[in-house]
């Protein structure tokens, strides 16, 4: 057996200090030690395989969650090099797994290093944060293996057999003393790998979950690349044209774009740089938007769809109903923004814009019926925008005349500091009445909702401004709507939706959440939207303090606890609350509004793609997917969340 040299020189001591730093401050390297950070470990390893695929050597990646939350990732690339690395005196695999940031430096120029999802730190960080790691490489006719514990080499690289194949397999067990949880969420990983497969045409990624009684498995491989991605995003939507518009430009900055218009009123654009989702957009997105606006206006002018007297279509008109995915590869990306997911490289704007200009103009010339369908929609969007502007003006004028910008039904709080203040949006006048009486008026405002329900998903902005149910919400929040929305103007730090725990309540919650998601998204992104959780039950008995239960499990627990104290079930009076209106003001305060005792669920936007799907399906036209969605998620409907 071939054993590799293992010496602890000055370099190696530095290495150990480096990995010690990772263990001391893991958050710096993987964002957090929550389940999210845990998932990052998997992405870090898989990213190396994806890099190998991008370099053209790897076709298959196989990820397994083994029993006991051990992760195994195997690819059929070239295998990490095994020869002694001149700088460290150790094998290259060992170097990659023990030297912080070693990944790219040693590999030469193999293209666009994606490595590391959001944080780009690589294998050594995973190694440092794992109780143990085992790497097996097939390369140069042999099988080689090396093992580590908490980042330290415990078995140096050894040749353990022969093989005519090539590839890398990494197994690791995350360190339970570092992470809050070791329980991987299969759905989260599955979603991420589907996305990665879309982004790397032809790459096959399989994921298996071997924990639990029923193993799960999924396989993703899309020959259509981004076209498949867009078709997937639009699967529940009515399309304006059958085939996505596809742009694929090779070169120094490869650019791949797929576009398909739907009949919806929303804009759904997802952008990626080196396979990293650029949630905050950036120069590539800017270039795309500019190109799109210019090409459609030019086409509309030259084909006399826009007459001389007509104004140009605006970008937002042209993006109504669009679903698009943009993926660019940039050698040295600069990421900016709060979450470092905004591309800063200024040279990219022009490159993307001209790629869109060329390819899209050609497409429109060759597909006049598609061009016509899209432009008809753009023009109707531009009319609606004009109508919305007028509606907005009207609201402003009306407010100016009436001398107040606040809706009449709002019972405002006396405090003025938005940070401290909260508004409860309450369905129904009777619950609104109780809430008004029960609240702490110093910091709690109540806005009862009345009027006709409007399906935001099926309406344009002008209808929304004029809707008597939503207008008070817009005015109370006080920060505008749509493109004008300005988060710094919000009047309340917490916008709390308080609705009954029944079907109607679920409906109003969904409606309001859809509205916030489509028209005040920063409010959700900034974590200002909450769902109040009124209790479902009250247990009472003479001489005993009332017990409120928020879930069925809660109720069972309370019964059991009381039994232990010698109080039997049949001695207790159980009240099931059908609506908020059944509670008196004191009870409402105590159970649902008192910051000391209430339960608030913060609405989080973890995943824009999933949120879009949920709202499209729940509020859209198509009935079959809605039924399917509700059947699949019936058990969660009680706690509707994005
Ligand atoms: C399951 C994880 O890490 N695969 C992988 C990693 C590398 C290579 C191939 C590779 C890269 C290069 C040349 C190169 C890495 N090599 C290095 C380094 N899968 C996994 N597959 N030969 C093989 O980039 O030139 C770092 S990652 F630095 F050693 F070359």
XYZ file of C-alpha atoms and ligand atoms in Angstrom:
672
model
C 0.000 0.000 0.000
C 1.119 3.412 -0.885
C 1.252 5.821 2.038
C 1.687 9.514 1.597
C 4.156 11.590 3.537
C 2.689 13.331 6.517
C 4.817 15.912 8.147
C 3.940 18.720 10.463
C 5.965 21.678 9.278
C 5.410 25.350 9.917
C 2.781 25.354 7.184
C 0.794 22.663 8.891
C 0.702 24.506 12.191
C -0.687 27.524 10.399
C -3.288 25.238 8.826
C -4.470 23.962 12.161
C -4.756 27.504 13.459
C -6.786 28.372 10.385
C -9.304 25.614 10.919
C -9.430 26.404 14.629
C -10.567 29.894 13.626
C -13.373 28.350 11.595
C -14.522 26.322 14.588
C -14.349 29.362 16.855
C -16.426 31.555 14.585
C -18.380 29.273 12.256
C -20.913 31.975 11.459
C -18.227 33.963 9.653
C -17.771 31.130 7.204
C -21.189 29.564 6.735
C -23.523 32.344 7.861
C -24.972 30.623 10.901
C -25.002 27.406 12.895
C -28.730 26.930 12.419
C -30.217 24.382 10.049
C -29.417 26.833 7.286
C -25.703 26.694 8.071
C -25.935 22.931 8.289
C -27.338 22.790 4.762
C -24.490 25.032 3.653
C -22.046 22.272 4.432
C -23.754 20.086 1.846
C -23.817 22.894 -0.715
C -20.100 23.535 -0.216
C -19.245 19.977 -1.117
C -21.733 19.690 -3.959
C -20.482 22.986 -5.387
C -17.105 21.365 -5.940
C -18.763 18.668 -7.995
C -20.748 21.289 -9.910
C -17.512 23.174 -10.632
C -16.150 19.943 -12.029
C -19.285 19.632 -14.182
C -18.898 23.213 -15.395
C -15.324 22.416 -16.322
C -16.768 19.625 -18.472
C -15.596 16.544 -16.584
C -18.498 15.481 -14.378
C -21.927 14.218 -15.491
C -23.444 12.739 -12.342
C -23.661 13.829 -8.722
C -25.211 11.600 -6.120
C -26.162 12.973 -2.712
C -27.328 10.697 0.094
C -28.583 11.593 3.533
C -27.595 8.411 5.319
C -29.226 7.198 8.535
C -27.870 9.231 11.437
C -27.613 12.392 9.326
C -24.389 11.455 7.621
C -24.001 13.132 4.257
C -22.455 11.413 1.280
C -21.690 13.229 -1.977
C -20.202 11.383 -4.911
C -19.312 12.617 -8.384
C -17.796 11.108 -11.506
C -15.351 13.909 -12.241
C -11.582 13.652 -12.493
C -11.143 13.092 -8.765
C -9.290 15.543 -6.555
C -5.556 15.279 -7.373
C -3.603 13.010 -5.033
C 0.008 13.855 -5.743
C 2.149 15.685 -3.203
C 1.545 19.365 -3.306
C 4.850 21.257 -3.569
C 3.857 24.088 -1.224
C 2.494 22.065 1.669
C 4.380 18.830 1.250
C 1.069 17.028 1.720
C -1.169 15.325 -0.814
C -3.335 17.759 -2.745
C -6.562 16.246 -1.334
C -5.283 16.771 2.170
C -4.269 20.291 1.273
C -7.704 21.065 -0.137
C -9.379 19.731 3.011
C -7.099 21.328 5.562
C -5.976 24.659 4.128
C -8.500 27.443 4.349
C -9.365 28.809 0.907
C -7.130 26.306 -0.842
C -9.762 25.176 -3.358
C -9.199 27.384 -6.378
C -5.566 28.251 -5.876
C -4.312 24.768 -6.471
C -6.483 23.753 -9.325
C -5.218 26.110 -11.958
C -7.764 27.793 -14.156
C -10.625 25.418 -14.674
C -13.258 28.009 -15.431
C -15.735 29.687 -13.160
C -15.276 28.765 -9.585
C -18.692 28.658 -8.099
C -17.453 27.061 -4.957
C -19.305 27.782 -1.844
C -22.852 28.882 -2.521
C -23.171 32.128 -0.683
C -19.897 32.236 1.126
C -17.406 30.576 -1.138
C -15.188 28.918 1.388
C -14.976 25.313 0.379
C -14.086 21.938 1.606
C -11.791 22.833 4.491
C -14.587 24.651 6.285
C -16.842 21.606 6.022
C -13.996 19.517 7.349
C -13.355 21.890 10.253
C -17.036 21.833 11.218
C -17.512 18.074 10.972
C -17.013 15.491 13.676
C -15.460 13.355 10.968
C -14.892 13.519 7.217
C -13.797 10.805 4.839
C -12.704 11.506 1.268
C -12.334 8.775 -1.334
C -10.782 9.562 -4.694
C -10.616 7.346 -7.747
C -7.898 8.553 -10.047
C -4.745 7.469 -11.845
C -5.809 3.804 -11.654
C -6.200 3.757 -7.889
C -8.639 4.270 -5.032
C -7.323 6.613 -2.382
C -8.771 7.431 1.002
C -8.102 9.966 3.746
C -9.927 10.661 7.021
C -10.221 13.631 9.315
C -11.718 14.433 12.688
C -12.775 17.983 13.410
C -10.476 19.151 10.630
C -7.422 17.201 11.751
C -6.000 14.423 9.632
C -6.369 11.102 11.428
C -5.518 8.775 8.545
C -3.305 10.292 5.853
C -4.026 9.544 2.224
C -3.654 5.846 1.504
C -4.082 3.863 -1.677
C -6.662 1.221 -0.789
C -7.246 -0.439 -4.136
C -7.308 -0.253 -7.916
C -9.883 1.362 -10.136
C -10.207 2.336 -13.746
C -12.848 4.918 -12.890
C -12.461 8.490 -11.735
C -14.393 10.538 -9.245
C -14.618 11.912 -5.728
C -16.736 10.769 -2.822
C -17.002 12.743 0.399
C -18.791 11.549 3.525
C -19.078 13.730 6.583
C -20.879 13.935 9.884
C -21.438 17.498 11.023
C -20.238 18.452 14.490
C -23.107 18.365 16.975
C -21.209 20.619 19.368
C -21.272 23.364 16.745
C -24.641 23.104 15.029
C -27.981 23.687 16.705
C -29.405 20.739 14.843
C -28.070 17.934 12.684
C -31.417 17.173 11.087
C -31.224 17.913 7.392
C -34.468 18.926 5.710
C -34.876 16.773 2.654
C -37.228 19.227 0.898
C -34.783 22.095 1.231
C -31.908 20.108 -0.230
C -34.110 18.679 -2.963
C -35.213 22.137 -4.042
C -31.675 23.419 -4.156
C -30.429 20.508 -6.243
C -33.293 20.850 -8.680
C -32.273 24.485 -9.126
C -28.640 23.508 -9.610
C -29.628 20.953 -12.239
C -31.636 23.574 -14.134
C -28.614 25.847 -14.077
C -26.214 23.243 -15.414
C -27.735 21.785 -18.541
C -27.410 18.010 -18.770
C -25.959 17.520 -15.276
C -27.717 14.714 -13.415
C -28.149 15.227 -9.681
C -29.806 12.589 -7.561
C -30.709 12.956 -3.923
C -31.718 10.171 -1.586
C -32.917 10.275 1.978
C -32.256 6.976 3.705
C -33.354 8.102 7.150
C -36.732 7.040 8.453
C -38.978 4.253 7.303
C -39.792 5.387 3.786
C -36.719 6.390 1.834
C -37.142 9.299 -0.546
C -35.400 9.855 -3.823
C -35.395 12.405 -6.606
C -33.426 12.743 -9.781
C -32.914 15.962 -11.678
C -31.506 16.304 -15.142
C -32.655 18.933 -17.602
C -31.431 18.915 -21.152
C -33.406 22.142 -21.646
C -31.479 24.049 -18.951
C -33.094 27.392 -18.239
C -35.915 26.641 -20.685
C -36.880 23.768 -18.418
C -36.521 26.095 -15.410
C -38.965 28.611 -16.854
C -41.409 25.874 -17.873
C -41.215 24.572 -14.330
C -41.897 28.030 -12.855
C -44.855 28.507 -15.185
C -46.337 25.072 -14.774
C -49.482 26.362 -13.067
C -49.846 29.487 -15.182
C -51.570 30.280 -18.417
C -48.902 30.966 -21.041
C -48.969 33.615 -23.775
C -46.730 31.520 -26.023
C -45.776 27.855 -26.019
C -41.993 27.816 -26.131
C -39.839 29.999 -23.905
C -37.644 32.537 -25.664
C -34.105 31.309 -25.231
C -30.853 33.224 -25.345
C -27.549 31.409 -25.029
C -24.362 33.316 -25.614
C -21.002 31.674 -25.128
C -17.809 33.677 -24.743
C -15.794 35.228 -21.987
C -18.949 36.005 -20.025
C -21.394 33.221 -20.849
C -24.986 34.448 -20.718
C -28.037 32.201 -20.654
C -31.571 33.572 -20.476
C -35.033 32.038 -20.841
C -38.221 34.087 -21.004
C -41.866 33.118 -21.136
C -44.846 35.410 -20.726
C -47.989 34.406 -18.850
C -51.386 36.044 -18.495
C -50.630 36.980 -14.865
C -49.872 40.522 -13.734
C -46.716 39.675 -11.891
C -43.082 39.966 -12.749
C -41.048 36.894 -11.910
C -37.392 37.259 -12.723
C -34.737 35.118 -11.083
C -31.103 35.860 -11.649
C -27.951 33.877 -10.999
C -24.257 34.592 -11.157
C -22.004 31.529 -11.201
C -25.043 29.514 -10.058
C -25.543 31.739 -7.026
C -29.023 33.187 -6.749
C -28.587 36.968 -6.821
C -31.660 37.822 -4.790
C -30.775 41.492 -4.769
C -30.213 41.591 -8.529
C -27.403 43.782 -9.823
C -25.764 44.748 -13.082
C -26.763 41.602 -15.020
C -30.425 42.123 -14.131
C -30.145 45.784 -15.019
C -28.704 44.915 -18.434
C -31.495 42.420 -19.017
C -34.216 44.934 -18.178
C -32.695 47.632 -20.365
C -32.348 45.252 -23.300
C -35.909 44.020 -22.934
C -37.376 47.528 -22.778
C -35.414 48.716 -25.776
C -36.124 45.736 -28.020
C -39.877 45.748 -27.423
C -40.171 49.509 -27.916
C -38.103 49.379 -31.101
C -40.199 46.518 -32.446
C -43.473 48.232 -31.537
C -42.341 51.419 -33.309
C -40.998 49.773 -36.429
C -44.152 47.672 -36.806
C -46.410 50.614 -36.151
C -47.900 49.029 -33.046
C -46.855 52.189 -31.216
C -47.841 55.237 -33.256
C -45.822 58.393 -33.433
C -48.025 60.165 -30.913
C -47.778 57.286 -28.409
C -45.383 57.362 -25.516
C -42.805 54.623 -25.146
C -43.764 51.576 -23.132
C -42.154 51.594 -19.732
C -40.070 48.760 -18.378
C -42.730 47.704 -15.910
C -45.335 47.456 -18.715
C -43.032 45.169 -20.619
C -42.351 43.011 -17.596
C -45.966 42.403 -16.630
C -46.589 38.657 -16.696
C -42.981 37.814 -17.493
C -41.227 34.788 -16.095
C -37.517 34.837 -16.774
C -34.336 33.271 -15.518
C -30.990 34.895 -16.175
C -27.760 33.066 -15.551
C -24.378 34.596 -16.184
C -20.883 33.390 -15.461
C -18.411 36.005 -14.320
C -14.722 35.280 -13.663
C -14.278 37.662 -10.796
C -17.697 38.526 -9.492
C -18.051 41.360 -7.021
C -20.985 40.824 -4.722
C -22.540 43.758 -2.945
C -25.649 44.498 -0.972
C -26.934 43.541 2.436
C -26.789 39.822 1.817
C -23.933 39.947 -0.697
C -26.264 38.753 -3.435
C -26.120 41.763 -5.731
C -23.729 41.689 -8.665
C -21.581 44.808 -8.833
C -19.416 44.298 -11.938
C -20.338 47.255 -14.119
C -19.026 45.728 -17.357
C -21.745 43.076 -17.181
C -24.657 45.470 -17.781
C -23.700 46.276 -21.353
C -22.807 42.695 -22.208
C -26.165 41.342 -21.073
C -28.010 44.228 -22.672
C -26.433 43.675 -26.068
C -26.961 39.900 -25.869
C -30.651 40.556 -25.229
C -30.791 43.206 -27.953
C -29.416 40.871 -30.620
C -31.157 37.637 -29.748
C -34.536 39.023 -28.750
C -34.849 41.335 -31.760
C -34.171 38.375 -34.028
C -36.655 36.227 -32.157
C -39.433 38.816 -32.464
C -38.815 39.255 -36.188
C -39.012 35.509 -36.663
C -42.061 35.017 -34.431
C -44.461 37.866 -35.199
C -47.493 36.218 -33.580
C -45.643 35.843 -30.267
C -44.427 39.434 -30.572
C -47.979 40.594 -31.135
C -49.416 38.671 -28.174
C -46.763 40.034 -25.818
C -47.051 43.601 -27.064
C -50.831 43.589 -26.741
C -50.383 42.667 -23.121
C -47.707 45.354 -22.632
C -49.997 47.988 -24.067
C -52.872 46.983 -21.872
C -50.467 47.037 -18.907
C -49.427 50.550 -19.835
C -53.083 51.670 -19.944
C -53.672 50.096 -16.559
C -50.602 51.866 -15.216
C -52.033 55.159 -16.402
C -55.375 54.335 -14.780
C -53.564 53.396 -11.575
C -51.720 56.698 -11.615
C -55.023 58.533 -11.875
C -56.525 56.430 -9.107
C -53.538 57.225 -6.931
C -53.855 60.935 -7.671
C -57.502 60.728 -6.736
C -56.676 59.090 -3.428
C -54.107 61.806 -2.775
C -56.521 64.594 -3.658
C -59.272 63.080 -1.571
C -56.897 62.889 1.359
C -55.795 66.471 0.852
C -59.423 67.611 0.811
C -60.362 65.647 3.887
C -57.222 66.826 5.607
C -56.150 63.377 6.668
C -54.231 60.575 5.091
C -55.575 58.016 7.511
C -58.588 55.822 6.858
C -61.671 56.608 8.934
C -61.988 53.168 10.486
C -58.441 53.125 11.808
C -58.205 53.420 15.577
C -54.665 54.745 15.704
C -52.302 54.480 18.606
C -51.022 57.499 20.468
C -47.351 56.601 20.061
C -45.596 57.908 16.992
C -42.400 55.871 16.866
C -42.914 53.216 14.167
C -40.391 50.938 15.863
C -42.641 50.692 18.910
C -45.998 50.731 17.162
C -48.075 47.959 15.692
C -51.294 47.741 13.740
C -53.733 44.866 13.959
C -55.653 44.266 10.772
C -58.841 42.605 11.887
C -61.538 41.025 9.804
C -65.069 41.730 10.958
C -66.583 44.546 12.944
C -67.295 42.628 16.137
C -63.738 41.375 16.531
C -62.580 44.851 15.574
C -64.677 46.259 18.421
C -63.212 43.873 20.993
C -59.720 44.566 19.737
C -60.247 48.313 20.050
C -61.395 47.978 23.628
C -58.833 45.383 24.612
C -55.719 46.958 23.103
C -53.017 49.050 24.692
C -53.727 52.263 22.832
C -50.297 53.675 23.452
C -48.728 51.466 20.831
C -51.469 49.340 19.274
C -53.628 50.528 16.394
C -56.624 48.606 15.095
C -57.784 48.570 11.510
C -61.015 46.669 11.001
C -61.558 45.498 7.460
C -64.823 45.571 5.689
C -66.014 45.755 2.117
C -65.680 43.514 -0.856
C -62.914 40.980 -1.071
C -60.650 41.486 -4.043
C -58.481 38.784 -5.509
C -55.160 40.564 -5.866
C -53.821 37.814 -8.060
C -56.394 38.592 -10.728
C -56.363 42.382 -10.556
C -54.167 45.180 -11.751
C -52.934 48.053 -9.634
C -55.738 50.467 -10.570
C -58.375 48.095 -9.176
C -56.314 47.673 -6.063
C -56.068 51.404 -5.353
C -59.811 51.674 -5.766
C -60.656 48.680 -3.647
C -62.417 49.752 -0.477
C -60.922 46.873 1.470
C -57.303 47.396 0.526
C -57.178 51.178 0.332
C -57.344 51.599 4.119
C -54.520 49.082 4.477
C -52.348 51.070 2.058
C -53.089 54.317 3.870
C -52.603 52.875 7.337
C -49.242 51.315 6.492
C -48.422 54.712 5.006
C -45.536 53.778 2.714
C -47.166 53.632 -0.711
C -47.523 50.605 -2.916
C -45.849 48.795 -5.784
C -42.809 50.489 -7.251
C -43.501 53.535 -5.029
C -43.394 51.539 -1.827
C -40.905 53.108 0.596
C -40.139 50.971 3.611
C -38.666 53.922 5.506
C -42.126 55.489 5.645
C -43.981 52.659 7.334
C -46.037 53.861 10.288
C -45.884 50.594 12.212
C -43.001 48.236 12.839
C -45.402 45.313 13.126
C -48.293 44.760 10.769
C -50.299 41.979 12.355
C -53.020 40.080 10.573
C -55.601 38.868 13.057
C -58.211 36.555 11.591
C -60.323 33.656 12.748
C -58.881 30.180 12.770
C -61.427 28.991 10.228
C -61.768 28.827 6.462
C -62.871 32.444 6.096
C -59.998 33.536 8.293
C -57.575 31.542 6.177
C -59.002 33.248 3.122
C -58.490 36.767 4.436
C -54.995 35.859 5.618
C -54.115 34.536 2.192
C -55.600 37.564 0.511
C -53.666 40.008 2.660
C -50.444 38.036 2.409
C -50.804 37.885 -1.363
C -51.356 41.611 -1.372
C -48.289 42.292 0.777
C -46.229 39.873 -1.263
C -47.180 41.360 -4.622
C -47.412 45.035 -3.711
C -45.394 45.629 -0.533
C -42.794 42.911 -0.739
C -40.126 44.799 1.254
C -42.535 44.734 4.183
C -42.327 40.939 4.197
C -38.634 40.842 3.343
C -37.935 43.227 6.199
C -39.865 41.012 8.626
C -42.642 43.479 9.450
C -45.598 41.182 8.753
C -46.983 38.902 11.449
C -49.888 36.543 11.940
C -51.680 36.706 15.277
C -52.460 33.308 16.759
C -55.744 33.341 18.643
C -56.367 30.341 20.860
C -58.519 27.495 19.608
C -59.736 26.348 23.035
C -60.355 27.488 26.558
C -60.330 25.063 29.466
C -62.064 26.330 32.563
C -63.197 25.159 35.967
C -64.504 26.989 38.930
C -61.679 28.187 41.125
C -59.050 27.521 38.451
C -57.443 30.068 36.188
C -58.589 29.678 32.570
C -56.195 27.820 30.319
C -55.966 28.802 26.657
C -54.781 26.288 24.101
C -53.487 27.292 20.687
C -53.333 23.903 19.009
C -54.820 20.446 19.430
C -51.498 19.250 20.814
C -51.599 22.099 23.321
C -55.012 20.941 24.465
C -53.917 17.342 24.900
C -50.903 18.488 26.898
C -53.027 20.627 29.179
C -55.448 17.759 29.782
C -52.569 15.498 30.735
C -50.975 18.058 33.047
C -54.276 18.664 34.801
C -54.868 14.927 35.156
C -51.568 14.685 36.996
C -52.877 17.329 39.388
C -55.966 15.228 39.946
C -58.358 17.097 37.675
C -60.170 14.758 35.290
C -61.298 15.683 31.817
C -64.976 15.529 32.635
C -64.543 18.076 35.393
C -63.382 20.641 32.874
C -65.407 22.899 30.687
C -64.044 23.044 27.150
C -64.880 25.974 24.935
C -63.908 25.878 21.312
C -63.475 29.338 19.825
C -65.020 29.576 16.437
C -64.113 33.184 15.962
C -62.345 36.106 17.518
C -65.760 37.679 18.067
C -66.494 35.146 20.808
C -63.827 36.604 23.026
C -64.422 39.631 25.167
C -61.897 42.464 25.058
C -60.008 41.238 28.135
C -59.721 37.729 26.786
C -58.604 38.979 23.392
C -55.924 41.110 25.044
C -54.732 38.315 27.260
C -54.605 35.613 24.606
C -53.758 37.345 21.367
C -52.598 40.922 21.879
C -50.600 41.194 25.080
C -46.946 41.137 24.004
C -46.124 39.272 27.215
C -48.387 36.325 26.519
C -49.417 36.330 22.861
C -48.017 34.166 20.093
C -47.045 35.968 16.905
C -45.847 34.177 13.811
C -43.439 36.226 11.759
C -44.064 35.808 8.035
C -40.784 34.992 6.386
C -39.869 35.008 2.761
C -37.498 32.120 2.685
C -38.057 31.224 -0.863
C -39.459 33.519 -3.521
C -39.983 30.722 -6.025
C -42.087 28.732 -3.610
C -44.016 31.791 -2.457
C -44.880 32.658 -6.042
C -46.085 29.132 -6.615
C -48.212 29.137 -3.476
C -49.920 32.397 -4.362
C -50.386 31.480 -7.998
C -51.978 28.218 -7.027
C -54.051 29.471 -4.112
C -55.370 32.606 -5.742
C -55.109 31.897 -9.436
C -57.476 30.598 -12.072
C -56.465 27.016 -12.392
C -58.555 24.765 -10.229
C -56.817 21.397 -10.540
C -53.446 22.474 -9.104
C -55.243 24.345 -6.322
C -57.125 21.247 -5.288
C -53.935 19.234 -5.458
C -52.068 21.822 -3.411
C -54.716 21.980 -0.731
C -54.991 18.213 -0.526
C -51.238 17.881 -0.250
C -50.930 20.613 2.341
C -54.217 20.204 4.199
C -52.433 19.435 7.417
C -50.556 22.722 7.259
C -53.459 24.924 6.298
C -54.185 25.618 9.949
C -50.919 27.474 10.150
C -50.769 29.135 6.805
C -47.394 30.643 6.216
C -45.381 31.562 3.170
C -17.872 15.305 -3.716
C -16.980 16.475 -3.886
O -14.696 17.800 -4.708
N -14.922 16.926 -6.793
C -13.785 17.424 -7.437
C -12.952 18.375 -6.869
C -11.829 18.793 -7.600
C -11.589 18.258 -8.870
C -12.477 17.320 -9.362
C -10.451 18.665 -9.720
C -10.224 19.955 -10.014
C -9.159 20.293 -10.822
C -8.349 19.306 -11.339
C -8.900 21.728 -11.126
C -10.933 19.722 -6.965
N -9.645 19.817 -7.136
C -9.070 20.759 -6.416
C -7.644 20.974 -6.528
N -16.403 16.470 -5.168
C -15.271 17.125 -5.513
N -13.542 16.920 -8.657
N -8.582 18.029 -11.058
C -9.612 17.699 -10.266
O -9.618 22.568 -10.584
O -7.990 21.967 -11.922
C -9.889 21.459 -5.616
S -11.454 20.887 -5.827
F -7.332 22.142 -6.002
F -7.021 20.051 -5.889
F -7.290 20.908 -7.787
